[in-house]
Coordinates of C-alpha atoms in Angstrom, one line a residue:
Chain Z
M1006 CA 121.2 96.1 90.7
L1007 CA 121.0 99.9 90.5
G1008 CA 118.6 98.8 86.9
Y1009 CA 116.5 97.0 89.6
F1010 CA 115.9 99.9 91.6
V1011 CA 115.0 101.9 88.9
K1012 CA 113.1 99.9 87.5
R1013 CA 111.1 99.9 90.8
V1014 CA 111.1 103.6 91.4
L1015 CA 109.3 103.8 88.0
L1016 CA 106.7 101.3 88.3
I1017 CA 105.6 103.3 91.7
I1018 CA 103.8 105.4 88.9
P1019 CA 102.0 103.2 87.2
T1020 CA 100.8 101.4 90.6
V1021 CA 99.1 105.1 91.7
I1022 CA 97.9 105.7 87.9
V1023 CA 95.6 102.2 88.5
V1024 CA 94.9 102.8 92.2
T1025 CA 93.0 105.8 90.9
L1026 CA 91.6 104.1 87.3
V1027 CA 90.2 101.5 89.8
I1028 CA 88.4 103.3 92.1
F1029 CA 87.5 106.2 89.6
L1030 CA 86.1 102.8 87.1
L1031 CA 84.2 101.4 90.7
M1032 CA 82.3 104.8 91.4
A1033 CA 81.6 105.5 87.6
S1034 CA 79.7 102.3 87.7
L1035 CA 77.7 103.0 90.6
T1036 CA 76.9 106.4 89.0
G1037 CA 76.7 105.5 85.6
T1038 CA 78.9 106.4 83.1
D1039 CA 76.8 109.0 81.4
T1040 CA 76.3 110.7 84.9
F1041 CA 79.0 110.1 86.3
R1042 CA 80.6 113.7 87.6
M1043 CA 84.1 113.8 89.2
V1044 CA 83.5 117.3 90.6
T1045 CA 87.2 118.2 91.3
Y1046 CA 88.6 121.9 90.4
A1047 CA 87.0 124.6 90.9
D1048 CA 86.6 126.2 87.1
D1049 CA 85.1 122.9 86.3
A1050 CA 87.9 121.5 84.3
G1051 CA 87.5 117.9 83.0
T1052 CA 83.7 118.2 84.0
G1053 CA 81.2 116.6 81.6
N1054 CA 83.3 115.2 79.4
S1055 CA 83.4 110.9 79.5
V1056 CA 85.0 108.8 82.7
L1057 CA 88.0 108.5 80.9
S1058 CA 88.5 112.3 79.6
Q1059 CA 87.9 112.7 83.5
F1060 CA 90.4 110.7 84.9
F1061 CA 92.8 111.7 82.4
V1062 CA 92.2 115.1 83.4
Y1063 CA 92.9 114.4 87.2
I1064 CA 95.6 112.5 86.6
W1065 CA 97.5 115.1 84.5
H1066 CA 96.8 117.4 87.0
V1067 CA 97.9 115.3 89.7
L1068 CA 101.6 114.5 88.0
T1069 CA 102.5 117.7 86.1
K1070 CA 101.3 120.3 89.2
F1071 CA 100.3 118.3 91.9
D1072 CA 96.5 119.8 92.3
F1073 CA 94.5 117.3 94.1
G1074 CA 91.6 119.5 93.3
V1075 CA 88.8 122.0 95.6
D1076 CA 87.3 120.0 98.4
P1077 CA 83.5 120.3 97.3
S1078 CA 82.0 121.1 101.0
T1079 CA 84.7 123.7 101.9
R1080 CA 85.8 124.7 98.9
R1081 CA 89.3 125.0 100.0
P1082 CA 92.1 123.1 97.9
I1083 CA 92.8 119.6 99.3
T1084 CA 96.7 119.4 98.7
N1085 CA 97.3 121.6 102.2
E1086 CA 94.7 119.9 104.1
L1087 CA 95.9 116.2 103.2
L1088 CA 99.6 116.9 103.4
R1089 CA 99.0 118.4 106.8
H1090 CA 97.0 115.3 107.9
Y1091 CA 99.6 113.2 106.0
G1092 CA 102.2 114.4 107.7
F1093 CA 101.0 114.0 111.3
T1094 CA 99.8 109.9 110.9
M1095 CA 103.6 109.5 109.2
R1096 CA 105.3 110.9 112.0
M1097 CA 102.8 108.6 114.0
T1098 CA 103.8 105.4 111.6
G1099 CA 107.2 105.9 111.6
A1100 CA 107.5 106.3 115.4
A1101 CA 105.2 103.4 115.9
L1102 CA 107.5 101.3 113.4
L1103 CA 110.2 101.8 115.7
L1104 CA 108.5 100.8 118.9
T1105 CA 106.7 98.0 117.5
L1106 CA 109.9 96.7 116.2
L1107 CA 111.6 97.3 119.8
I1108 CA 109.6 95.5 121.5
G1109 CA 108.6 93.1 118.7
V1110 CA 111.5 91.5 118.0
P1111 CA 112.8 91.5 121.0
A1112 CA 109.5 89.0 122.3
G1113 CA 109.9 87.1 119.5
I1114 CA 113.6 86.2 120.2
F1115 CA 112.7 85.4 123.8
A1116 CA 109.8 83.6 122.9
A1117 CA 112.3 81.1 120.5
V1118 CA 115.2 80.5 122.5
R1119 CA 112.6 79.0 125.3
R1120 CA 110.7 76.6 122.7
G1121 CA 108.1 75.1 124.2
S1122 CA 108.6 76.6 128.0
A1123 CA 106.0 78.2 129.9
G1124 CA 107.8 81.2 128.9
D1125 CA 107.1 81.0 124.9
R1126 CA 103.5 79.9 124.9
A1127 CA 102.9 82.8 127.6
V1128 CA 104.1 85.2 124.4
S1129 CA 101.8 83.1 121.9
A1130 CA 98.9 83.2 124.3
V1131 CA 99.3 86.7 124.7
T1132 CA 100.0 87.5 121.2
M1133 CA 97.4 85.5 119.9
V1134 CA 94.3 87.4 122.0
I1135 CA 95.8 90.9 121.4
S1136 CA 96.1 90.3 118.0
A1137 CA 91.9 89.7 118.3
V1138 CA 91.4 92.3 119.8
P1139 CA 90.2 95.4 117.5
S1140 CA 92.2 98.3 117.7
F1141 CA 89.4 100.4 119.1
C1142 CA 88.6 98.4 122.2
I1143 CA 92.9 98.6 122.8
A1144 CA 92.1 102.6 123.0
F1145 CA 89.4 102.6 125.0
G1146 CA 90.8 99.9 127.3
F1147 CA 94.3 102.6 127.7
V1148 CA 91.6 105.5 128.5
M1149 CA 89.9 103.3 131.1
F1150 CA 93.0 102.4 132.4
F1151 CA 95.1 105.6 132.4
A1152 CA 93.1 108.3 132.1
V1153 CA 89.8 107.4 134.3
K1154 CA 91.1 104.8 136.8
L1155 CA 95.0 106.5 137.4
R1156 CA 93.9 109.7 136.4
W1157 CA 98.3 110.2 135.1
L1158 CA 96.9 111.2 131.0
N1159 CA 94.8 113.4 129.7
V1160 CA 92.5 112.2 126.8
L1161 CA 92.8 116.1 125.4
M1162 CA 96.4 115.3 124.2
M1163 CA 97.5 118.5 126.3
D1164 CA 100.6 116.9 126.8
K1165 CA 103.3 115.0 124.9
T1166 CA 103.1 112.2 127.7
D1167 CA 99.8 112.0 126.5
Y1168 CA 100.6 110.8 123.1
I1169 CA 101.5 107.3 125.7
M1170 CA 97.7 106.4 124.5
P1171 CA 97.4 106.4 121.1
M1172 CA 100.7 105.3 120.6
G1173 CA 100.7 102.2 122.4
T1174 CA 97.2 101.2 121.2
I1175 CA 98.8 101.6 117.8
V1176 CA 101.9 99.5 118.9
L1177 CA 99.8 96.7 120.5
S1178 CA 97.7 96.2 117.8
V1179 CA 100.3 95.3 115.6
V1180 CA 103.6 94.1 117.7
A1181 CA 102.1 90.4 118.2
S1182 CA 102.0 90.4 114.1
I1183 CA 105.9 90.8 114.9
T1184 CA 106.8 88.7 117.6
R1185 CA 104.9 85.8 115.7
I1186 CA 107.1 86.4 112.4
T1187 CA 110.1 86.5 114.6
R1188 CA 109.7 83.5 116.7
T1189 CA 108.9 81.6 113.4
A1190 CA 112.1 82.9 111.8
M1191 CA 114.4 82.6 114.8
C1192 CA 113.4 78.8 115.9
E1193 CA 113.7 78.3 112.1
V1194 CA 117.1 79.2 112.1
L1195 CA 118.4 78.0 115.8
D1196 CA 117.6 74.7 114.2
K1197 CA 119.8 74.9 111.5
Q1198 CA 123.0 72.5 111.4
Y1199 CA 125.4 75.6 111.9
V1200 CA 123.7 77.1 114.7
T1201 CA 124.2 73.5 116.4
A1202 CA 127.9 73.5 115.2
M1203 CA 128.2 76.4 116.2
R1204 CA 127.4 75.9 120.0
S1205 CA 129.3 72.6 119.7
L1206 CA 132.3 74.6 119.4
G1207 CA 131.6 76.1 122.4
L1208 CA 130.3 79.7 121.2
R1209 CA 128.1 81.5 124.2
N1210 CA 124.2 81.1 123.7
R1211 CA 124.0 84.9 124.0
S1212 CA 126.9 85.3 120.5
V1213 CA 125.1 82.7 118.8
V1214 CA 121.5 83.9 119.4
Y1215 CA 122.1 87.8 118.4
R1216 CA 125.3 87.5 116.5
H1217 CA 124.8 85.0 114.0
A1218 CA 121.1 83.6 114.3
L1219 CA 119.4 86.7 114.5
K1220 CA 121.4 87.8 111.2
N1221 CA 119.9 85.1 109.3
A1222 CA 116.1 85.8 111.1
L1223 CA 116.1 89.0 110.2
V1224 CA 115.9 88.2 106.4
P1225 CA 112.2 86.8 106.9
I1226 CA 111.4 89.9 109.7
V1227 CA 112.1 92.7 106.8
S1228 CA 110.2 91.1 103.9
V1229 CA 107.1 91.9 105.9
I1230 CA 108.0 95.0 107.3
S1231 CA 105.8 97.0 104.5
S1232 CA 102.9 94.8 105.5
I1233 CA 103.7 96.3 109.4
V1234 CA 104.0 99.7 108.0
G1235 CA 100.3 99.2 106.6
Y1236 CA 98.8 97.7 109.5
L1237 CA 100.4 100.6 111.5
I1238 CA 98.5 103.0 109.0
C1239 CA 94.8 101.5 109.9
G1240 CA 95.9 101.5 113.4
C1241 CA 96.4 105.4 113.0
I1242 CA 93.2 105.9 111.6
V1243 CA 91.3 104.3 114.2
V1244 CA 93.3 106.2 116.7
D1245 CA 92.8 109.3 115.4
R1246 CA 89.3 108.4 115.3
F1247 CA 89.4 107.4 118.9
F1248 CA 91.6 110.3 120.2
S1249 CA 90.4 113.2 117.6
L1250 CA 94.2 113.5 116.6
P1251 CA 94.5 115.6 113.3
G1252 CA 95.8 112.3 111.0
L1253 CA 94.3 110.8 108.2
G1254 CA 91.4 109.0 110.3
M1255 CA 89.9 112.4 111.1
Y1256 CA 90.7 113.5 107.4
L1257 CA 88.5 110.2 106.2
A1258 CA 85.9 111.1 108.8
N1259 CA 85.5 114.7 107.5
A1260 CA 85.4 113.2 104.3
I1261 CA 82.8 110.2 105.6
R1262 CA 80.6 113.2 107.0
S1263 CA 80.7 115.7 104.2
R1264 CA 80.3 112.7 101.4
T1265 CA 83.3 113.8 99.3
T1266 CA 84.9 111.5 97.7
N1267 CA 87.5 113.2 96.0
T1268 CA 89.0 113.8 99.2
V1269 CA 88.9 110.6 100.0
L1270 CA 90.7 109.4 96.3
A1271 CA 93.5 111.8 97.2
A1272 CA 94.0 110.0 100.3
A1273 CA 93.7 106.9 99.0
I1274 CA 97.0 108.1 96.2
F1275 CA 99.0 109.3 99.0
I1276 CA 98.8 106.5 100.7
S1277 CA 99.3 104.3 97.6
F1278 CA 102.1 105.9 97.1
T1279 CA 103.8 105.9 100.5
M1280 CA 103.0 102.3 100.6
C1281 CA 104.7 101.6 97.2
C1282 CA 107.9 103.2 98.6
V1283 CA 108.1 101.4 101.6
G1284 CA 108.0 98.7 99.6
V1285 CA 110.9 99.6 97.5
L1286 CA 113.0 100.5 100.6
A1287 CA 112.4 97.4 102.8
D1288 CA 113.7 95.6 99.2
A1289 CA 116.9 97.4 99.9
V1290 CA 116.8 96.6 103.2
Y1291 CA 116.1 92.9 102.5
L1292 CA 119.3 92.6 99.8
I1293 CA 121.2 94.6 102.5
V1294 CA 120.2 92.0 104.8
N1295 CA 120.1 89.1 102.4
P1296 CA 123.0 89.2 100.0
A1297 CA 122.1 85.8 98.3
M1298 CA 119.2 87.5 97.1
R1299 CA 121.4 90.3 95.2
E1300 CA 122.9 88.3 92.5
N1301 CA 119.7 87.6 91.1
V1302 CA 118.9 91.5 90.9
S1303 CA 118.7 92.8 87.6
W1304 CA 117.0 95.2 85.4
R1305 CA 115.2 92.4 84.3
S1306 CA 113.6 90.5 87.5
G1307 CA 109.9 91.9 88.7
R1308 CA 109.3 91.8 92.2
L1309 CA 112.0 90.2 94.6
A1310 CA 110.4 86.4 95.3
R1311 CA 111.3 86.5 99.1
G1312 CA 109.7 83.0 100.7
K1313 CA 111.0 80.7 99.3
E1314 CA 114.7 82.8 99.0
G1315 CA 114.3 83.5 102.7
R1316 CA 113.9 80.6 103.8
A1317 CA 116.0 78.4 101.9
Chain H
M314 CA 99.1 54.2 112.3
K315 CA 96.0 52.7 110.7
N316 CA 95.9 53.3 107.0
E317 CA 94.4 56.7 105.8
K318 CA 93.0 56.6 102.5
S319 CA 93.4 60.3 101.6
P320 CA 95.7 63.3 102.3
R321 CA 92.2 64.9 102.7
S322 CA 91.0 62.1 105.7
R323 CA 94.6 62.4 107.2
A324 CA 94.5 66.3 107.7
V325 CA 91.4 65.9 109.1
R326 CA 92.3 63.3 111.8
I327 CA 95.3 65.8 112.3
F328 CA 93.0 68.7 112.8
F329 CA 90.4 67.0 114.9
S330 CA 93.6 65.3 117.4
D331 CA 94.4 69.2 118.3
P332 CA 91.8 69.8 121.1
W333 CA 92.4 73.7 120.9
S334 CA 91.4 73.4 117.2
V335 CA 88.0 71.4 118.8
A336 CA 87.4 74.1 120.8
A337 CA 87.6 76.7 118.6
T338 CA 85.5 75.0 115.9
A339 CA 82.9 73.9 118.6
V340 CA 82.9 77.5 119.9
L341 CA 82.6 78.9 116.4
L342 CA 79.9 76.4 115.5
L343 CA 78.1 78.2 118.6
L344 CA 78.3 81.2 117.5
V345 CA 77.0 81.1 114.5
L346 CA 74.0 78.9 115.8
A347 CA 73.3 81.7 118.2
C348 CA 73.9 84.4 115.7
F349 CA 71.9 82.6 112.7
V350 CA 69.2 80.3 114.8
L351 CA 68.5 82.2 118.0
P352 CA 67.0 85.5 116.3
F353 CA 64.1 82.9 115.0
F354 CA 63.2 82.1 119.3
L355 CA 63.4 86.0 120.4
K356 CA 60.8 87.5 122.0
Y357 CA 62.1 91.2 121.2
S358 CA 63.1 92.7 117.8
Y359 CA 66.5 94.5 117.5
L360 CA 64.3 97.1 116.8
D361 CA 61.9 97.0 119.4
T362 CA 62.2 100.5 121.9
D363 CA 60.6 100.7 125.0
F364 CA 61.8 103.8 127.1
T365 CA 60.3 102.3 130.6
I366 CA 63.0 99.7 131.0
K367 CA 65.6 101.2 129.8
L368 CA 69.3 100.5 130.4
Q369 CA 67.9 97.6 132.5
G370 CA 69.8 95.5 134.2
P371 CA 69.3 91.4 134.1
S372 CA 65.6 89.8 134.3
A373 CA 63.7 86.8 133.3
E374 CA 62.7 89.2 130.3
H375 CA 65.6 90.0 129.2
P376 CA 68.3 88.0 130.7
L377 CA 71.4 90.6 129.3
G378 CA 69.1 93.1 130.1
T379 CA 68.1 96.6 128.1
D380 CA 70.0 99.2 126.2
L381 CA 69.8 102.9 126.6
L382 CA 66.9 102.7 123.7
G383 CA 64.8 100.0 126.2
R384 CA 66.2 97.6 123.2
D385 CA 66.6 93.6 124.9
M386 CA 70.6 92.7 124.9
V387 CA 70.3 89.4 123.4
A388 CA 68.3 90.3 120.2
R389 CA 71.1 93.2 119.7
L390 CA 73.6 90.6 120.4
A391 CA 72.3 88.1 118.0
Y392 CA 71.2 89.9 115.1
G393 CA 74.5 92.1 115.3
G394 CA 76.4 88.6 115.2
R395 CA 74.0 87.9 112.5
F396 CA 74.9 91.2 110.2
T397 CA 78.9 91.1 111.7
L398 CA 79.2 87.2 110.9
G399 CA 77.1 87.3 107.8
I400 CA 78.9 90.3 106.3
T401 CA 82.6 89.1 107.4
A402 CA 81.1 85.5 105.6
L403 CA 79.3 87.1 102.3
A404 CA 82.8 89.6 102.0
T405 CA 85.3 86.8 102.3
V406 CA 83.2 84.7 100.1
I407 CA 83.1 87.2 97.0
A408 CA 87.0 87.4 97.8
A409 CA 87.8 84.1 97.6
V410 CA 85.9 84.0 94.5
I411 CA 87.3 86.7 92.7
G412 CA 91.3 86.5 94.4
G413 CA 91.4 82.4 93.6
V414 CA 89.9 83.0 90.0
L415 CA 92.1 85.5 89.0
G416 CA 95.6 84.1 90.8
L417 CA 94.2 80.9 89.5
L418 CA 94.5 82.2 85.7
S419 CA 97.3 84.7 86.2
G420 CA 99.0 82.0 88.0
Y421 CA 98.7 79.0 85.3
W422 CA 98.1 80.7 81.9
G423 CA 100.6 83.5 82.5
G424 CA 101.6 85.6 80.1
R425 CA 99.8 89.2 79.6
L426 CA 97.3 88.2 81.3
D427 CA 99.4 87.8 84.1
F428 CA 100.9 90.6 84.2
Y429 CA 97.7 93.0 83.5
V430 CA 96.0 90.8 86.8
M431 CA 99.1 91.6 89.0
R432 CA 98.9 94.7 88.4
V433 CA 95.7 95.9 89.3
V434 CA 96.5 93.5 92.2
D435 CA 99.9 95.7 93.0
A436 CA 97.6 98.1 93.0
L437 CA 94.7 97.1 95.2
S438 CA 97.7 95.8 97.4
S439 CA 99.5 98.9 98.2
I440 CA 96.8 100.6 99.8
P441 CA 96.1 98.6 103.4
S442 CA 93.0 96.8 103.6
L443 CA 91.3 99.0 106.6
F444 CA 92.2 101.6 104.3
L445 CA 91.1 100.5 101.3
A446 CA 87.8 99.2 102.9
I447 CA 87.0 103.0 103.4
V448 CA 88.1 103.9 100.3
M449 CA 85.6 101.2 98.5
E450 CA 83.0 102.3 101.1
C451 CA 83.5 105.2 99.3
A452 CA 83.7 104.7 96.4
L453 CA 80.8 102.6 95.7
G454 CA 78.1 104.8 97.6
W455 CA 76.9 104.5 101.4
G456 CA 74.8 101.6 101.1
Q457 CA 74.3 98.0 103.2
G458 CA 75.1 95.9 100.1
N459 CA 78.0 98.1 99.2
F460 CA 79.6 97.6 102.2
V461 CA 79.9 94.1 101.3
Y462 CA 81.6 94.6 98.4
G463 CA 83.8 97.3 100.1
L464 CA 85.1 95.1 102.6
A465 CA 85.0 91.9 99.4
I466 CA 87.2 94.2 97.7
A467 CA 89.8 95.0 100.3
A468 CA 90.0 91.1 100.6
I469 CA 91.1 90.5 96.9
A470 CA 94.4 90.9 96.8
P471 CA 96.0 88.5 99.2
F472 CA 93.5 85.7 98.1
A473 CA 95.8 86.2 93.9
K474 CA 98.6 86.8 95.7
I475 CA 98.5 83.3 97.6
V476 CA 96.7 81.9 95.0
R477 CA 99.0 82.6 92.1
A478 CA 101.9 81.6 94.1
A479 CA 101.0 78.1 94.8
A480 CA 99.9 77.9 91.3
L481 CA 102.8 78.7 89.6
D482 CA 104.9 76.7 91.9
V483 CA 102.8 73.4 90.5
A484 CA 102.7 74.7 87.0
G485 CA 106.6 74.2 87.4
N486 CA 106.8 70.4 87.9
E487 CA 107.2 67.5 85.4
Y488 CA 104.1 65.8 85.9
I489 CA 101.5 68.8 84.3
E490 CA 104.4 68.3 81.5
A491 CA 103.0 65.0 81.2
S492 CA 99.5 65.2 81.3
R493 CA 99.3 67.4 79.0
A494 CA 101.6 65.6 76.4
L495 CA 99.5 62.8 77.6
G496 CA 96.5 64.6 76.0
A497 CA 95.1 66.4 78.8
S498 CA 93.1 69.7 78.6
G499 CA 93.9 72.9 80.2
L500 CA 90.8 72.7 83.0
Q501 CA 91.2 69.1 83.3
V502 CA 94.6 69.9 84.5
M503 CA 93.4 73.0 86.1
R504 CA 90.7 70.4 88.0
R505 CA 93.2 67.3 88.9
H506 CA 96.5 69.0 89.4
V507 CA 96.9 72.6 90.6
L508 CA 93.8 72.8 92.1
H509 CA 94.3 70.1 94.3
N510 CA 97.5 71.5 95.2
V511 CA 96.4 75.2 95.9
L512 CA 93.7 73.9 98.1
P513 CA 95.1 73.9 101.3
V514 CA 96.7 77.2 101.4
F515 CA 93.3 78.8 99.6
I516 CA 91.5 77.3 102.9
I517 CA 93.7 78.7 105.3
Q518 CA 94.1 82.0 103.2
I519 CA 90.3 81.9 103.6
V520 CA 90.3 81.1 107.7
N521 CA 92.7 84.1 107.7
C522 CA 90.7 86.6 105.9
L523 CA 87.6 85.9 108.2
A524 CA 89.5 86.8 110.7
D525 CA 90.8 89.8 109.4
T526 CA 87.5 91.1 107.6
L527 CA 85.6 90.6 111.0
I528 CA 88.3 93.1 112.5
I529 CA 87.7 95.4 109.5
C530 CA 83.5 95.2 109.7
T531 CA 84.0 95.6 113.1
I532 CA 86.0 98.9 112.9
L533 CA 83.6 100.3 110.2
G534 CA 80.8 99.4 112.3
Y535 CA 82.5 101.7 115.5
M536 CA 83.2 104.1 113.1
Q537 CA 80.2 104.1 111.4
V538 CA 81.2 103.9 108.0
G539 CA 78.8 101.7 105.9
I540 CA 76.6 100.2 108.9
N541 CA 74.7 102.9 110.5
P542 CA 72.6 102.8 113.3
P543 CA 69.9 101.7 114.3
T544 CA 71.0 98.2 111.9
P545 CA 73.4 96.0 114.9
E546 CA 76.9 95.5 114.7
W547 CA 79.0 94.2 117.1
G548 CA 81.3 97.3 116.7
N549 CA 78.5 99.6 116.4
L550 CA 77.7 98.0 119.8
F551 CA 80.3 99.0 121.3
H552 CA 80.3 102.2 120.1
L553 CA 77.2 102.8 122.0
G554 CA 77.6 100.8 124.8
K555 CA 81.1 103.0 125.4
D556 CA 79.1 106.1 127.2
Y557 CA 77.7 104.2 130.3
I558 CA 81.0 101.9 130.6
R559 CA 81.2 103.9 133.9
S560 CA 77.3 102.4 135.4
I561 CA 76.6 99.2 133.0
P562 CA 80.0 98.0 131.6
R563 CA 78.1 94.6 130.5
L564 CA 76.7 97.1 127.3
T565 CA 80.7 97.4 126.3
F566 CA 82.4 94.3 127.3
L567 CA 79.6 91.8 125.9
P568 CA 80.3 92.9 121.9
V569 CA 83.8 92.9 122.5
A570 CA 83.8 89.7 124.1
A571 CA 82.2 88.3 121.4
I572 CA 84.2 89.9 118.6
V573 CA 87.4 88.4 120.4
L574 CA 86.1 85.1 121.1
T575 CA 84.8 84.8 117.8
T576 CA 88.5 86.1 115.9
V577 CA 90.4 83.9 118.7
S578 CA 88.6 81.6 117.6
L579 CA 89.1 81.7 113.8
N580 CA 92.8 82.2 114.6
I581 CA 92.9 78.9 116.7
V582 CA 91.2 77.0 113.6
G583 CA 93.5 78.7 111.0
N584 CA 97.0 77.6 112.9
G585 CA 95.0 74.4 113.4
L586 CA 94.5 74.0 109.9
R587 CA 98.3 75.3 108.7
D588 CA 99.6 72.4 111.0
S589 CA 97.2 69.3 109.3
L590 CA 97.4 70.8 105.9
S591 CA 101.1 71.5 105.6
T592 CA 102.0 68.1 107.0
T593 CA 99.5 66.5 104.0
G594 CA 101.0 68.7 101.5
G595 CA 104.3 68.0 102.5
D596 CA 104.5 64.4 101.4
R597 CA 102.4 64.5 98.5

């Protein structure tokens, strides 16, 4: 078990390296392998060589010195700037994840317990429509309602409460999927015979649902956490752009405006690393809520085969 | 129940017995017609500016009014849909072909190929799709042709994973071994058995991917990454219209309505397909 996690943590590094390599090769394929120059370091380290040697110089700098080079448009080191924006986005993502789970899971349970009723259908309809609205429209709706119509909040983010709007946008754009997954998982568990048995033994509905069924429904919910985090990060990017928040969205917007590719590459490496870590953490939680999987896990096993075992 | 010839006809019957799926399919067809056929019959192009009639209300000449440069909103929306839906569909097709082939090969043959393909797929899927689309946009330069490839690359990983899982599922079966023992070549087995079993999940993933890619496409249009004005795109139209929300909400709401209508329809069709295809897949 420990071996498995050591392996997963070690596998993060090659994954990030492959991400970098893929982006390098794509950029090189467009500019031509002979003329490709990744202008990254102030002392022109590595430029003028072949694509692969430039790649190795870059990876070497990143891995040994945590140095992502210099932003060509501002001539400032990328690492500090990126860390600031990244920290902001991660704080937003963390808070949004908490809120999403606190809203989405109860909503899913609510729908599953009343399967087929008007409440269930209402939840399904609302989640379907919400998941179809792009997040910038949701953000716009928040601004029109809270800032323009009611004049409660300020779009300039003067106050802590003003963050209700960006936060609400991120949560709303993601909460639909967690609600749907919770509902499906809960429905499946509630159909099981042991639930019927518990009910016939006279357990109260509340204890059946929350004490026994929910524990098993958590397994599929936990297995989608890392993709939820991915969606949340995407939501942050859009929201940063909409409300001009100092997160990764702002960082990317600057990079797009000045057309600097190495800043985007650095951001991609950061996000890839984060998502890998989230994946390992999610696997750890997955093994906590699903003890049946623990014995299958060893140094040799690759990724956890969720899906089937999770549902069985 | 009448005698069904094939699982396929049964899936079709189940799909079309659900009124919601039928309605959603009809809406999608209408939207596609409006976006790809209507432009041929329009009087104005999406580029025809006329400042004397800017920001006008609906009239006989311009049924949905004009935008801030006096461009006909019907043309803007229809051409916008042509770009949005066209780019989305093209990106999905590219991603489906590449991801499908990769998943099929690595799931069926496994071994070293599987290992390397999956490392790349893992790497790609370690970046959230919107972020990946922006990064790819950046890595590939900033042109419209590249925009499609950026969206496509961002959508490859789920295709490869889903198809690989389905192919792995089939490859372990005894009838595959039996048909190989009877002398069927790899390609024959692939075509007759593996492809056949992979197809349902593949189709569902295509519809899901269309919905996801459409949202990403409009977000990028809104953020002005890849598609630049004056090219209309629904997200882009929203971006241009939102400054006039107080005076002319139409300019904002029409593109949003188009996006939401398309995505909701795609979601409903996806759900319908999942229901109809999973019932046929179960008893085969």
